[in-house]
mmCIF file of C-alpha atoms and ligand atoms in Angstrom:
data_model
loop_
_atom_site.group_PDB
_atom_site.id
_atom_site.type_symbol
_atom_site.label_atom_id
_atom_site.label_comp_id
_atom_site.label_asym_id
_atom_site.label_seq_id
_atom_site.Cartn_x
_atom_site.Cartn_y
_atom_site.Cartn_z
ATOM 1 C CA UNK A 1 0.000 0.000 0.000
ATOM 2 C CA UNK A 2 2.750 2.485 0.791
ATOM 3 C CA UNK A 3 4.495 2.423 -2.537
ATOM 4 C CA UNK A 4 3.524 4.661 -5.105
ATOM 5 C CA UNK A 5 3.307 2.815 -8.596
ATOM 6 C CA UNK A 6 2.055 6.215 -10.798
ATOM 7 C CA UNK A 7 1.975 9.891 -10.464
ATOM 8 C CA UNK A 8 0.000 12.266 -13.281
ATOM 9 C CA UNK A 9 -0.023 16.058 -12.860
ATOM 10 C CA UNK A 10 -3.417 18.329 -13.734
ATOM 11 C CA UNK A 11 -4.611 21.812 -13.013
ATOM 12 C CA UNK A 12 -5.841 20.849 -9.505
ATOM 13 C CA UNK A 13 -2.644 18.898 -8.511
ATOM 14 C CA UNK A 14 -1.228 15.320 -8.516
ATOM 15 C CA UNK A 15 -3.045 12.020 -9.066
ATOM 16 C CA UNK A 16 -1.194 9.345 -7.101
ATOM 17 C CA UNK A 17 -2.126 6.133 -7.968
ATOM 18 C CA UNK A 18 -0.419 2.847 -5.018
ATOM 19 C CA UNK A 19 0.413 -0.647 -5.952
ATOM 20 C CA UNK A 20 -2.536 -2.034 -4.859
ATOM 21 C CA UNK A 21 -4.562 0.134 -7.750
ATOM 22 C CA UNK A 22 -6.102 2.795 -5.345
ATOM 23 C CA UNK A 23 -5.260 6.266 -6.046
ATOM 24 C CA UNK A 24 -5.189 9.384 -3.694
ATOM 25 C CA UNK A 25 -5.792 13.185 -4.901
ATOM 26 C CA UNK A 26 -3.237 16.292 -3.695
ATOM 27 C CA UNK A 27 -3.724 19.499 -4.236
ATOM 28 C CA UNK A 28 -0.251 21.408 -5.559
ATOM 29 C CA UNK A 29 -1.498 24.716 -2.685
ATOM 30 C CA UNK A 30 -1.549 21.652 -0.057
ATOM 31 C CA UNK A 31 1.826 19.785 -1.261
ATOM 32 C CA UNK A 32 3.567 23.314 -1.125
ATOM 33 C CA UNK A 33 2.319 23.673 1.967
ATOM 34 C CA UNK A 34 3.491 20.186 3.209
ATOM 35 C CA UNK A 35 6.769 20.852 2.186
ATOM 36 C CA UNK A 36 9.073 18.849 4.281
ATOM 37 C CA UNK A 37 12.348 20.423 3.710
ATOM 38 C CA UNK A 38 14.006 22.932 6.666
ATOM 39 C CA UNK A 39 12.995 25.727 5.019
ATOM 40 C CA UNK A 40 9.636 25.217 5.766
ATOM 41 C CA UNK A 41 9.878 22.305 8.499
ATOM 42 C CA UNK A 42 11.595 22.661 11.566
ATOM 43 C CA UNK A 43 13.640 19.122 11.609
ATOM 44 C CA UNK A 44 13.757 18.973 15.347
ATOM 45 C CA UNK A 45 10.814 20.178 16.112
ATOM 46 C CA UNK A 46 8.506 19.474 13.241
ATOM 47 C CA UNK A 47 7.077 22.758 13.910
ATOM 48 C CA UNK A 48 6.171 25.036 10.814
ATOM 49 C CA UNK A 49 8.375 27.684 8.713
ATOM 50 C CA UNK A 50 6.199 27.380 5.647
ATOM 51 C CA UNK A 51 4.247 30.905 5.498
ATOM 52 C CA UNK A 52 1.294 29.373 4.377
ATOM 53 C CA UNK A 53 -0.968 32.407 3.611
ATOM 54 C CA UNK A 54 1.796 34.045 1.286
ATOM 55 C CA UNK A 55 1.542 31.091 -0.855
ATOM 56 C CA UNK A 56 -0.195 31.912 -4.440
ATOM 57 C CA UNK A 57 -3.735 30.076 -4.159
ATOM 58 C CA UNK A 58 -2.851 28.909 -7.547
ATOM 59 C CA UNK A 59 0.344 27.640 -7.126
ATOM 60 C CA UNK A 60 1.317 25.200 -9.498
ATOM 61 C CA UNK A 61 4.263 22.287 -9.132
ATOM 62 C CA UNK A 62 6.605 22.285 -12.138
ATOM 63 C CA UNK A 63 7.439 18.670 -12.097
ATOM 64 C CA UNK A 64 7.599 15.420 -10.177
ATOM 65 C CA UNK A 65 9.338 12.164 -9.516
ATOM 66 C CA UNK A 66 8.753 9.037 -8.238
ATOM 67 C CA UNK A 67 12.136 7.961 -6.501
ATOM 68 C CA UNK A 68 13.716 4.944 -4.277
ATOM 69 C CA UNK A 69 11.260 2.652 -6.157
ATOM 70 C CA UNK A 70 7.889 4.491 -5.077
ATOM 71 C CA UNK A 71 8.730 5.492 -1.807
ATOM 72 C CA UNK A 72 9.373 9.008 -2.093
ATOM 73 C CA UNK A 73 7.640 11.514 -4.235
ATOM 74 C CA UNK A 74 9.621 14.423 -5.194
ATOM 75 C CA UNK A 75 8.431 18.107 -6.507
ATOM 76 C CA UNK A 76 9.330 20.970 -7.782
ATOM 77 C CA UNK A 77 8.286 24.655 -7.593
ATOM 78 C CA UNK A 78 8.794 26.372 -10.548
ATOM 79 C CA UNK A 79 8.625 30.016 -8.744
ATOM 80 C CA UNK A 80 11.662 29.251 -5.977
ATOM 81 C CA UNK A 81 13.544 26.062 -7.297
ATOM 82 C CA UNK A 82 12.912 24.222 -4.313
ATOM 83 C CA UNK A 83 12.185 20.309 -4.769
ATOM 84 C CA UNK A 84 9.929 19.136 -1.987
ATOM 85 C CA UNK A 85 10.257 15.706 -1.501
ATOM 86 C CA UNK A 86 7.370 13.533 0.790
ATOM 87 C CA UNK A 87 7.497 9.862 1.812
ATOM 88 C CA UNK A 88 4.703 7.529 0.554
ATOM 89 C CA UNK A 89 4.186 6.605 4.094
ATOM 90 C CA UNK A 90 3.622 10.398 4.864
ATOM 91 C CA UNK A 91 1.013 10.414 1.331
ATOM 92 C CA UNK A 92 -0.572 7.260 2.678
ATOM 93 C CA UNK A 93 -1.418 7.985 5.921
ATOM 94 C CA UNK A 94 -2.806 11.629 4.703
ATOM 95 C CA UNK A 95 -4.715 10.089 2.465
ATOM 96 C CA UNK A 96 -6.473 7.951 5.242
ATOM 97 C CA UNK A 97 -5.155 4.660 3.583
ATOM 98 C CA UNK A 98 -2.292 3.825 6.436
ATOM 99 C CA UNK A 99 -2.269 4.225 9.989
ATOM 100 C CA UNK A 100 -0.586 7.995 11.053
ATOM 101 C CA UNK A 101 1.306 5.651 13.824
ATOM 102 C CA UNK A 102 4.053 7.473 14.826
ATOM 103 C CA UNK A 103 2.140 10.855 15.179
ATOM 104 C CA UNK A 104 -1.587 9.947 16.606
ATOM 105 C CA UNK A 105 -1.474 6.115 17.337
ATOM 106 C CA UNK A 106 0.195 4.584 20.352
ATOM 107 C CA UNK A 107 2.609 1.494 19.888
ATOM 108 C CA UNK A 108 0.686 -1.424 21.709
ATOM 109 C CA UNK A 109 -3.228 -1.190 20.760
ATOM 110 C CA UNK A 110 -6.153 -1.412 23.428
ATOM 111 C CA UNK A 111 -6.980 -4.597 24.396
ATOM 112 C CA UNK A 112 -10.160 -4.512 25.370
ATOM 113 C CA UNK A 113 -11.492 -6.355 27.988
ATOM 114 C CA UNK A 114 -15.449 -7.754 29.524
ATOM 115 C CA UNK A 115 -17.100 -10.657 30.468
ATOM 116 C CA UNK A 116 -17.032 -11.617 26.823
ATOM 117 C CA UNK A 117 -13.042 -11.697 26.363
ATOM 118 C CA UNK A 118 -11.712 -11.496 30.009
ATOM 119 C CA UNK A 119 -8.532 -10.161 31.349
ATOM 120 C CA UNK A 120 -5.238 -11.469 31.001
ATOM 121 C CA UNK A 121 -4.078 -10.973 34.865
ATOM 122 C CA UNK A 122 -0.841 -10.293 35.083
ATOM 123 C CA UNK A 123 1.200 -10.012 38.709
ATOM 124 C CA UNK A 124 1.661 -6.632 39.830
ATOM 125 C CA UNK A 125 4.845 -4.486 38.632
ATOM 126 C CA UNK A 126 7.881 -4.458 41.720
ATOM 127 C CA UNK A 127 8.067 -1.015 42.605
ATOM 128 C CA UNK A 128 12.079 -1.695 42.779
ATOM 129 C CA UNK A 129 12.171 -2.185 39.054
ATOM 130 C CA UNK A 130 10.770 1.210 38.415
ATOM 131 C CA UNK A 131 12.211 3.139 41.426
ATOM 132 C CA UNK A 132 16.012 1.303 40.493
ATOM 133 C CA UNK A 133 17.373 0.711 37.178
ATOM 134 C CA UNK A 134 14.928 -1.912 35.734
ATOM 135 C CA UNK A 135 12.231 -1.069 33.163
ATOM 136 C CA UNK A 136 9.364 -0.981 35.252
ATOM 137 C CA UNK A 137 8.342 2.055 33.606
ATOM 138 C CA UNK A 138 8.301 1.577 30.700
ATOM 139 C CA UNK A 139 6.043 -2.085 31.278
ATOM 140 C CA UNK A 140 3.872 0.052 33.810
ATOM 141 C CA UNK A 141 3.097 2.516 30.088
ATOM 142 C CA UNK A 142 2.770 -0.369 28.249
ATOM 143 C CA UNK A 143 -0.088 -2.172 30.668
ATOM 144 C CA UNK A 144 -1.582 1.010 30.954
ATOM 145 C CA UNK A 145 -1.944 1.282 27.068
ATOM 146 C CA UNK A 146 -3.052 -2.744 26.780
ATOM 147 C CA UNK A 147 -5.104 -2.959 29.703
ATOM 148 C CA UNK A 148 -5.908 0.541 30.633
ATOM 149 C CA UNK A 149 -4.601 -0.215 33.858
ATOM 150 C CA UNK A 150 -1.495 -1.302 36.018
ATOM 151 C CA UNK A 151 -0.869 -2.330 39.997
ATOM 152 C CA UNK A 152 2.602 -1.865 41.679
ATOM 153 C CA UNK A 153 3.291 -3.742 44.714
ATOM 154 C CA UNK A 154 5.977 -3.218 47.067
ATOM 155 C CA UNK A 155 5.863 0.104 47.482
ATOM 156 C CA UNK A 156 6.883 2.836 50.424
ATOM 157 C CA UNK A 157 3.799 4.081 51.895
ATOM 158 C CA UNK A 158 4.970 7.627 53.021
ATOM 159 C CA UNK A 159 4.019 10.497 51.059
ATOM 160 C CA UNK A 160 7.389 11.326 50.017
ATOM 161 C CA UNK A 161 7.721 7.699 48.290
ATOM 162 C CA UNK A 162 4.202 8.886 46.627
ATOM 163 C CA UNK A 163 4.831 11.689 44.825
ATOM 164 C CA UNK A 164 8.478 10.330 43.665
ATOM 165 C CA UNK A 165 6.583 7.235 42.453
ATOM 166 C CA UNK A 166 3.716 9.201 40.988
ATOM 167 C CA UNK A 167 6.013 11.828 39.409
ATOM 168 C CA UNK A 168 7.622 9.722 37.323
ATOM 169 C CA UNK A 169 4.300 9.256 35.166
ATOM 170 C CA UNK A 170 4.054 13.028 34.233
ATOM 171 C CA UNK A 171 3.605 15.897 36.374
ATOM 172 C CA UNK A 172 1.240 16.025 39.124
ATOM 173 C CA UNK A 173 -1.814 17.719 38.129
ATOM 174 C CA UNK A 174 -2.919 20.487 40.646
ATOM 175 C CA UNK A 175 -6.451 20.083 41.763
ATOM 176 C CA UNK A 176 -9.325 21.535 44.195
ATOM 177 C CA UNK A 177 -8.404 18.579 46.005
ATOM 178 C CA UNK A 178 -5.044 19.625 45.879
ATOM 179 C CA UNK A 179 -1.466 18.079 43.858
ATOM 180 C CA UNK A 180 -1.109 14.408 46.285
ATOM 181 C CA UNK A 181 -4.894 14.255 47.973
ATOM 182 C CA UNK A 182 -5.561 11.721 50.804
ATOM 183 C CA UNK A 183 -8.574 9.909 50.829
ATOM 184 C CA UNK A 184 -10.262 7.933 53.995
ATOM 185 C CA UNK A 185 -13.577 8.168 55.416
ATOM 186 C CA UNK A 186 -11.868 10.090 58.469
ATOM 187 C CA UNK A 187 -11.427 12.480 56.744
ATOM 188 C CA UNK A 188 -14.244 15.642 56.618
ATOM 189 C CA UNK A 189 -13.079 18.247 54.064
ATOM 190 C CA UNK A 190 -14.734 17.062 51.146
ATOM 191 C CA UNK A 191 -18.253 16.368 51.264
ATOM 192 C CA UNK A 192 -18.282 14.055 48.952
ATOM 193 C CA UNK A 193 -19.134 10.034 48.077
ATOM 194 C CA UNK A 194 -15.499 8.841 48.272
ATOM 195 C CA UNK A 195 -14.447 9.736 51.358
ATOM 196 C CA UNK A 196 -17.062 6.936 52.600
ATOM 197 C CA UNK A 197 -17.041 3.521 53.238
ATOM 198 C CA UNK A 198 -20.101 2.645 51.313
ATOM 199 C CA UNK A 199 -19.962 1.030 47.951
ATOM 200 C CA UNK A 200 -19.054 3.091 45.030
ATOM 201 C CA UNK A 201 -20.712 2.393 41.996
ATOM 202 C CA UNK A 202 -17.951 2.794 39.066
ATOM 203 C CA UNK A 203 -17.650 5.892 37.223
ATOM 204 C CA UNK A 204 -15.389 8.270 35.886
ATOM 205 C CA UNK A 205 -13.672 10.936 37.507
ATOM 206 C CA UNK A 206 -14.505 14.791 37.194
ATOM 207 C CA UNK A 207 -17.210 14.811 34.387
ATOM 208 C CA UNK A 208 -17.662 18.312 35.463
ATOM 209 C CA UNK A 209 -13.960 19.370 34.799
ATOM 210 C CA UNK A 210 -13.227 19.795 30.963
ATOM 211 C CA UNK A 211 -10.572 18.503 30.827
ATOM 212 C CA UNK A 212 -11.032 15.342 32.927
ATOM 213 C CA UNK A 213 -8.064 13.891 34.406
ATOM 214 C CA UNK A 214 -6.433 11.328 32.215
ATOM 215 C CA UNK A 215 -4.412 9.029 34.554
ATOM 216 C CA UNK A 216 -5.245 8.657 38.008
ATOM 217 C CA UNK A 217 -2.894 7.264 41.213
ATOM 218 C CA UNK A 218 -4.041 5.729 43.896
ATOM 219 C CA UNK A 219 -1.604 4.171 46.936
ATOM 220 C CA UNK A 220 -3.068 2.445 49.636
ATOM 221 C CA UNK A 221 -1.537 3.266 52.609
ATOM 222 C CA UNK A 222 -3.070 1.899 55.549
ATOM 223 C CA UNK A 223 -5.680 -0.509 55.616
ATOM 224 C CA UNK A 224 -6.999 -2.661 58.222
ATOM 225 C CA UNK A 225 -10.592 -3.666 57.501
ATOM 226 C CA UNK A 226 -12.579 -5.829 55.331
ATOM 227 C CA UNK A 227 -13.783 -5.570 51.943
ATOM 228 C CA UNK A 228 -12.869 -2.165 49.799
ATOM 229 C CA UNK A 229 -11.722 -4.182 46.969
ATOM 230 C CA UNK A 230 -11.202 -1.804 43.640
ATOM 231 C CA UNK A 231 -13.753 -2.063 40.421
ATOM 232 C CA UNK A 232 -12.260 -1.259 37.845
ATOM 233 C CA UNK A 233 -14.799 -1.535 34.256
ATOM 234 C CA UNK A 234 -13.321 -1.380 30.963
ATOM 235 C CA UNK A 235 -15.672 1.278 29.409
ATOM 236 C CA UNK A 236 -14.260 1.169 25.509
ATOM 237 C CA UNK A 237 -14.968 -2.401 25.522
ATOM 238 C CA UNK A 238 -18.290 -1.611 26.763
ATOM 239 C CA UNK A 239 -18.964 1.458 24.659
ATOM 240 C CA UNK A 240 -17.586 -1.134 21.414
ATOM 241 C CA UNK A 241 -20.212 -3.731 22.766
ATOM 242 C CA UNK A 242 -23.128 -1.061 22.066
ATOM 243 C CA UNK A 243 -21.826 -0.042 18.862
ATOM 244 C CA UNK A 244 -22.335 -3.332 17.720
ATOM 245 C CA UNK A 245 -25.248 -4.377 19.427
ATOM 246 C CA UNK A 246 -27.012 -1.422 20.163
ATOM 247 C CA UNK A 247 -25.735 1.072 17.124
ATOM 248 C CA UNK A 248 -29.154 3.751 17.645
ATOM 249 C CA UNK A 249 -28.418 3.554 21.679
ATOM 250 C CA UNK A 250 -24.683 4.293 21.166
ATOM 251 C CA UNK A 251 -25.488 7.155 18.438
ATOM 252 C CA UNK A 252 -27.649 8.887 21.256
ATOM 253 C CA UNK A 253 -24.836 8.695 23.544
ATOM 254 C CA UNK A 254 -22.020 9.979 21.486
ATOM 255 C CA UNK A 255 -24.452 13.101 20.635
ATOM 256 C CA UNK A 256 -26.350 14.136 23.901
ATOM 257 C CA UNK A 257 -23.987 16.506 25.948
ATOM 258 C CA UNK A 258 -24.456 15.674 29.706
ATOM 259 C CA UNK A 259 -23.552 18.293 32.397
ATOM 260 C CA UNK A 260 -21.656 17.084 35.503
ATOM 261 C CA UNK A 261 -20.710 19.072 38.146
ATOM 262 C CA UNK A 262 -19.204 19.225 41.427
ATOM 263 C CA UNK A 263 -19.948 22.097 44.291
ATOM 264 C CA UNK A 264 -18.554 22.522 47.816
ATOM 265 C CA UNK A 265 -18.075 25.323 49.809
ATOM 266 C CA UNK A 266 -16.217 27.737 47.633
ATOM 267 C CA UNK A 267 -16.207 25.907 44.916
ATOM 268 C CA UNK A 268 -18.846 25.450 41.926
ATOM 269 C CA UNK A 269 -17.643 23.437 38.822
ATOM 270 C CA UNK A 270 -19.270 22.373 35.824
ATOM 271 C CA UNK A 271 -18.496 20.676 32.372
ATOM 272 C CA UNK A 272 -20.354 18.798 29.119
ATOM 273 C CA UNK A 273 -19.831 16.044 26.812
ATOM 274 C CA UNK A 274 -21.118 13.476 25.710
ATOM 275 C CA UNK A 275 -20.576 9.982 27.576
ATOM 276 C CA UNK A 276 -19.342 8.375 24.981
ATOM 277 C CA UNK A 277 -16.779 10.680 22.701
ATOM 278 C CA UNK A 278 -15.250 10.220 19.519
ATOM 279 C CA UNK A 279 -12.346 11.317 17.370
ATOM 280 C CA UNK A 280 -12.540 12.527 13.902
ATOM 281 C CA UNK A 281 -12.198 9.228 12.651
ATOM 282 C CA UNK A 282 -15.036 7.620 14.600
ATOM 283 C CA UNK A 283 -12.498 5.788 17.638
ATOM 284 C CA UNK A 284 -12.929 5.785 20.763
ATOM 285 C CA UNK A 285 -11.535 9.133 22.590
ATOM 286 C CA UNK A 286 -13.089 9.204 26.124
ATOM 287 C CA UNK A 287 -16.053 8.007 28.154
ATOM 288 C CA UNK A 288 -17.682 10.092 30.492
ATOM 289 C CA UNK A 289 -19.477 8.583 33.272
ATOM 290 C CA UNK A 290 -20.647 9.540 37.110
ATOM 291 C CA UNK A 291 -24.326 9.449 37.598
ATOM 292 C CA UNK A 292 -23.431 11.117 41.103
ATOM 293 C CA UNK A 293 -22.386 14.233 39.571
ATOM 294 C CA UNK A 294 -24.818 14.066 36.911
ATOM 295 C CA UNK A 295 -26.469 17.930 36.676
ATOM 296 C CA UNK A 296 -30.284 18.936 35.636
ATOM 297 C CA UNK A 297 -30.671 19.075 31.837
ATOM 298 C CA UNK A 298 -34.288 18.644 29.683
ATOM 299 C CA UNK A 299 -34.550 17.589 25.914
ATOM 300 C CA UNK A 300 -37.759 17.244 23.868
ATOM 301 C CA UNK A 301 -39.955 14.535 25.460
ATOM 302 C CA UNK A 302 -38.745 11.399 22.903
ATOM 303 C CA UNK A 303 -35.157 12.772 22.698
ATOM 304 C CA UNK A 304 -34.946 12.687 26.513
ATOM 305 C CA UNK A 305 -36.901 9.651 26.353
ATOM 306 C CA UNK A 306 -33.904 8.698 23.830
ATOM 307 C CA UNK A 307 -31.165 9.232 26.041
ATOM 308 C CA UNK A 308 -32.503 7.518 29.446
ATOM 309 C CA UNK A 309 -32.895 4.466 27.402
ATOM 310 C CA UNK A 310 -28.922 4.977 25.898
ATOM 311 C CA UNK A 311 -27.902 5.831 29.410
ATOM 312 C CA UNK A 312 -29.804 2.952 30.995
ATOM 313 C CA UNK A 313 -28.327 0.417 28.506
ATOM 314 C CA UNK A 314 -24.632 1.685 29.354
ATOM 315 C CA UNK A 315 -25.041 1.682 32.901
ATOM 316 C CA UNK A 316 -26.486 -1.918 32.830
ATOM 317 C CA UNK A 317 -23.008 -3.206 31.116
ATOM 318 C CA UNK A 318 -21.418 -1.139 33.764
ATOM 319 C CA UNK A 319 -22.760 -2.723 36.815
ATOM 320 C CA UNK A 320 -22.369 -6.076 35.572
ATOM 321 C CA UNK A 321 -20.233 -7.795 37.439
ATOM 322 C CA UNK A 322 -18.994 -9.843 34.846
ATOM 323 C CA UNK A 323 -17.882 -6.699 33.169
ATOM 324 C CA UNK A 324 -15.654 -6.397 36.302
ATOM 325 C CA UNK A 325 -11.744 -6.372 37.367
ATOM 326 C CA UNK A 326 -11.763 -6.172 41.163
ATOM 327 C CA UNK A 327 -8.114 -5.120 42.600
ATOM 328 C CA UNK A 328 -7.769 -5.833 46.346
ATOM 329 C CA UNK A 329 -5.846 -2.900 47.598
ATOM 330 C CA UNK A 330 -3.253 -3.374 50.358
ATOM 331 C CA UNK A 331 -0.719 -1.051 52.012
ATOM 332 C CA UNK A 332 2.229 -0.927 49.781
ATOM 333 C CA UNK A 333 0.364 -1.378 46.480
ATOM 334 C CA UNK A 334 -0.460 1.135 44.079
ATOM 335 C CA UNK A 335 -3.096 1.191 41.233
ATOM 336 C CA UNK A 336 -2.679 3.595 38.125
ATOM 337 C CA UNK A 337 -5.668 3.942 35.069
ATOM 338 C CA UNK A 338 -6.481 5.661 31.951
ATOM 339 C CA UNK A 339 -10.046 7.309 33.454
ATOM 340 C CA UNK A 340 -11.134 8.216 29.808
ATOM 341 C CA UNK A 341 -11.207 4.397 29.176
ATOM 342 C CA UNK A 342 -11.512 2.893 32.404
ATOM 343 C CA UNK A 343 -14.446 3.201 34.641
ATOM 344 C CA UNK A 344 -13.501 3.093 38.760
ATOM 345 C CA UNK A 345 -15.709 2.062 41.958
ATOM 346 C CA UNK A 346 -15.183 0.411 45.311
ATOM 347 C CA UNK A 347 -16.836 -1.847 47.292
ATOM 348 C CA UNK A 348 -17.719 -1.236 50.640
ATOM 349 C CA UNK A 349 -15.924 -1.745 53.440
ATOM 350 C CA UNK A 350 -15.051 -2.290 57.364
ATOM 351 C CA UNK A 351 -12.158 -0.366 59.273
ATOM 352 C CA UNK A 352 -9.692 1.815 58.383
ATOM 353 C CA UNK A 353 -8.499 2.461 55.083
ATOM 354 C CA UNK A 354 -6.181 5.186 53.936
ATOM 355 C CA UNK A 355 -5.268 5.806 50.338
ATOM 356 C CA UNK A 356 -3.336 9.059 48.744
ATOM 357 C CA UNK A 357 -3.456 9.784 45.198
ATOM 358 C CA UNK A 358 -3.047 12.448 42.142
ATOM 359 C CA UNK A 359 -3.852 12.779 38.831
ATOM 360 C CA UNK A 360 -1.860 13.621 35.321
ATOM 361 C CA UNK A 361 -3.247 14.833 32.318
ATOM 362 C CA UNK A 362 -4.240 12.358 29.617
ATOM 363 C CA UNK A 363 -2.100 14.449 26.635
ATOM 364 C CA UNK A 364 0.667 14.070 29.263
ATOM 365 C CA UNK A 365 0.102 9.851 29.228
ATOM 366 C CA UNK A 366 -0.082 9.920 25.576
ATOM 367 C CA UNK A 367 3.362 12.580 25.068
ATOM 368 C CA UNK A 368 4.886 9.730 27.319
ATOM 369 C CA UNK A 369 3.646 6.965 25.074
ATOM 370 C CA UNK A 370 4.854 8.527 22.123
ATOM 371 C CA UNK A 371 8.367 9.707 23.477
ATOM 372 C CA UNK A 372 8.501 5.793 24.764
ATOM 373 C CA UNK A 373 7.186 4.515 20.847
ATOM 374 C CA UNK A 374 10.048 6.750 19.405
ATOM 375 C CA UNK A 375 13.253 5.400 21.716
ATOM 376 C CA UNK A 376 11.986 1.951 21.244
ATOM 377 C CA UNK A 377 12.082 2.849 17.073
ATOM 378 C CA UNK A 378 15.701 3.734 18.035
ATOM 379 C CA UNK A 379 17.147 1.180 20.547
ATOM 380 C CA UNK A 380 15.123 -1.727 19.981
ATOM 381 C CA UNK A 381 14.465 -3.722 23.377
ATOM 382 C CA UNK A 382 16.366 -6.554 24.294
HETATM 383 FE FE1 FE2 B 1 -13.617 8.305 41.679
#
């Protein structure tokens, strides 16, 4: 697929035509404006030197090439002499026919998990091999990218060992809840569901922030009780089950915006989107979920009507328990997750239980994945 076989120039621009017979239409404006040499490309940075808006609309190429056997296209401008030259790799994944991997995609795809194709448990990352010179790290990124989740066991339970731990998955993302927040039912500050011991039915965190939280920590540090055990839900699979089964119910909830919000003394937040968000080429982005936080909003009658029934059908695969992952929290053992993929709850519990935790910012997770997909390109891994 990525090797060109044909090129043909017309008024508009260049007709590419692959190996595999399909062809792919180019503009000349938007090949002069994808020029890839340092004049108009940053090479380090990638960012643009290109002055796109002094470009003649009707800018024409003066010639091109097909070169190293159809995997580079080459062009030239008749007005400045410069030959552009693009990779068919580049072409192809513009053109929608190949994956844009190294720019949008992630290395290891989702593997999505539910009662229908169940977890692959794996034991819990040492904490030495990502606090020492092992490659925890990088297998805790990699588990959080497969699994959309990953436990560490072993490790310190002060703060200190917390936030060294947690900083080295991005930086700590300042909240109203603070940077590192504790979390026990002792405590009073925040009037709100987790800092309970009842059961907590899974959701998502801060649907009322707009930019919800993309990876969140949790370390248990003290626990002496019964019960508490961690849900976690795999909402893509879910949300990929009602595509399938359900396509009208998952429409609905890709398209009605739901309000969440959060208020406390001081304090009065509130965010929309839909539960179930997309990307512009129909993936999975995020899910949205907390019916706790859920605010007051009215549609027509049958549109409303629409949405309960969307919202009811997504909740149901949420609080199946076959859907489930339960992690058993001790002190010492930490659990990390993608919460635009991953749903969280609790079950309830006896005694005293004590967990800190943060968040990080979900472009922060996927700059990480990236940087990590781009030094494995280079140093392969033993
Ligand atoms: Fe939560």
């Amino acid at each position: 697929m990525t090797v060109i076989a044909a090129v043909e120039g017309n008024d508009e621009g260049l007709v590419l035509r692959w190996r595999d017979g399909a062809e792919s239409r180019f503009s000349w404006f938007w090949l002069r404006d994808h020029d890839q040499s340092p004049a108009s490309l940053d090479p380090a940075t990638l960012q643009r030197r290109v002055d796109t808006f002094a470009l003649d609309e009707a800018i024409r190429g003066a010639d091109s090439a097909i070169l190293e056997e159809g995997r580079t296209l080459a062009v030239t401008w008749p007005e400045s002499g410069l030959r552009s030259c693009y990779s068919a790799e580049f072409l192809a994944a513009m053109a929608g026919l190949a994956a844009d991997d190294w720019d949008t995609q992630a290395r290891i795809p989702p593997r999505l998990w539910s009662a229908g194709s169940p977890l692959q448990v794996v034991e819990p990352v040492a904490y030495g091999t990502i606090a020492g010179e092992g490659d925890g790290l990088r297998t805790c990124f990699e588990r959080l990218q497969r699994d959309g989740f990953v436990v560490i066991a072993g490790v310190p339970t002060d703060e200190a060992s917390a936030r060294d731990l947690f900083g080295r998955f991005g930086y700590i993302r300042e909240t109203i809840f603070g940077g590192i927040w504790s979390l026990s039912a002792e405590l009073t500050e925040h009037d709100d569901t987790a800092y309970s011991t009842q059961y907590l039915e899974p959701h998502t965190d801060a649907t009322y922030s707009h930019d919800a939280p993309g990876l969140q920590c949790f370390l248990c540090q003290e626990f002496d009780g019964t019960g508490g055990e961690s849900i976690l839900v795999d909402g893509f699979a879910l949300a990929e089950q009602m595509r399938s089964e359900e396509p009208e119910l998952f429409r609905v909830l890709c398209e009605v915006s739901v309000p969440g919000r959060y208020i406390e003394e001081g304090q009065h937040l509130r965010a929309e989107r839909p539960a179930i968000r997309l990307d512009g080429q129909g993936r999975l982005a995020q899910v949205t979920f907390n019916n706790y936080d859920r605010a007051p909003f009215h549609l027509e009658p049958e549109r409303m009507k629409a949405f309960y029934r969307a919202y009811a059908d997504f909740h149901a695969r949420i609080v199946n328990q076959e859907n489930w992952q339960t992690v058993p929290l001790r002190p010492g053992m930490a659990l990390i997750f993608d919460n635009w993929r991953l749903l969280h709850g609790r079950m309830g519990y006896s005694g005293k239980r004590v967990f800190c935790g943060c968040y990080h910012n979900h472009e922060d997770f996927e700059s990480a994945l990236r940087t990590l997909n781009a030094r494995s390109r280079t140093a392969p891994r033993q």
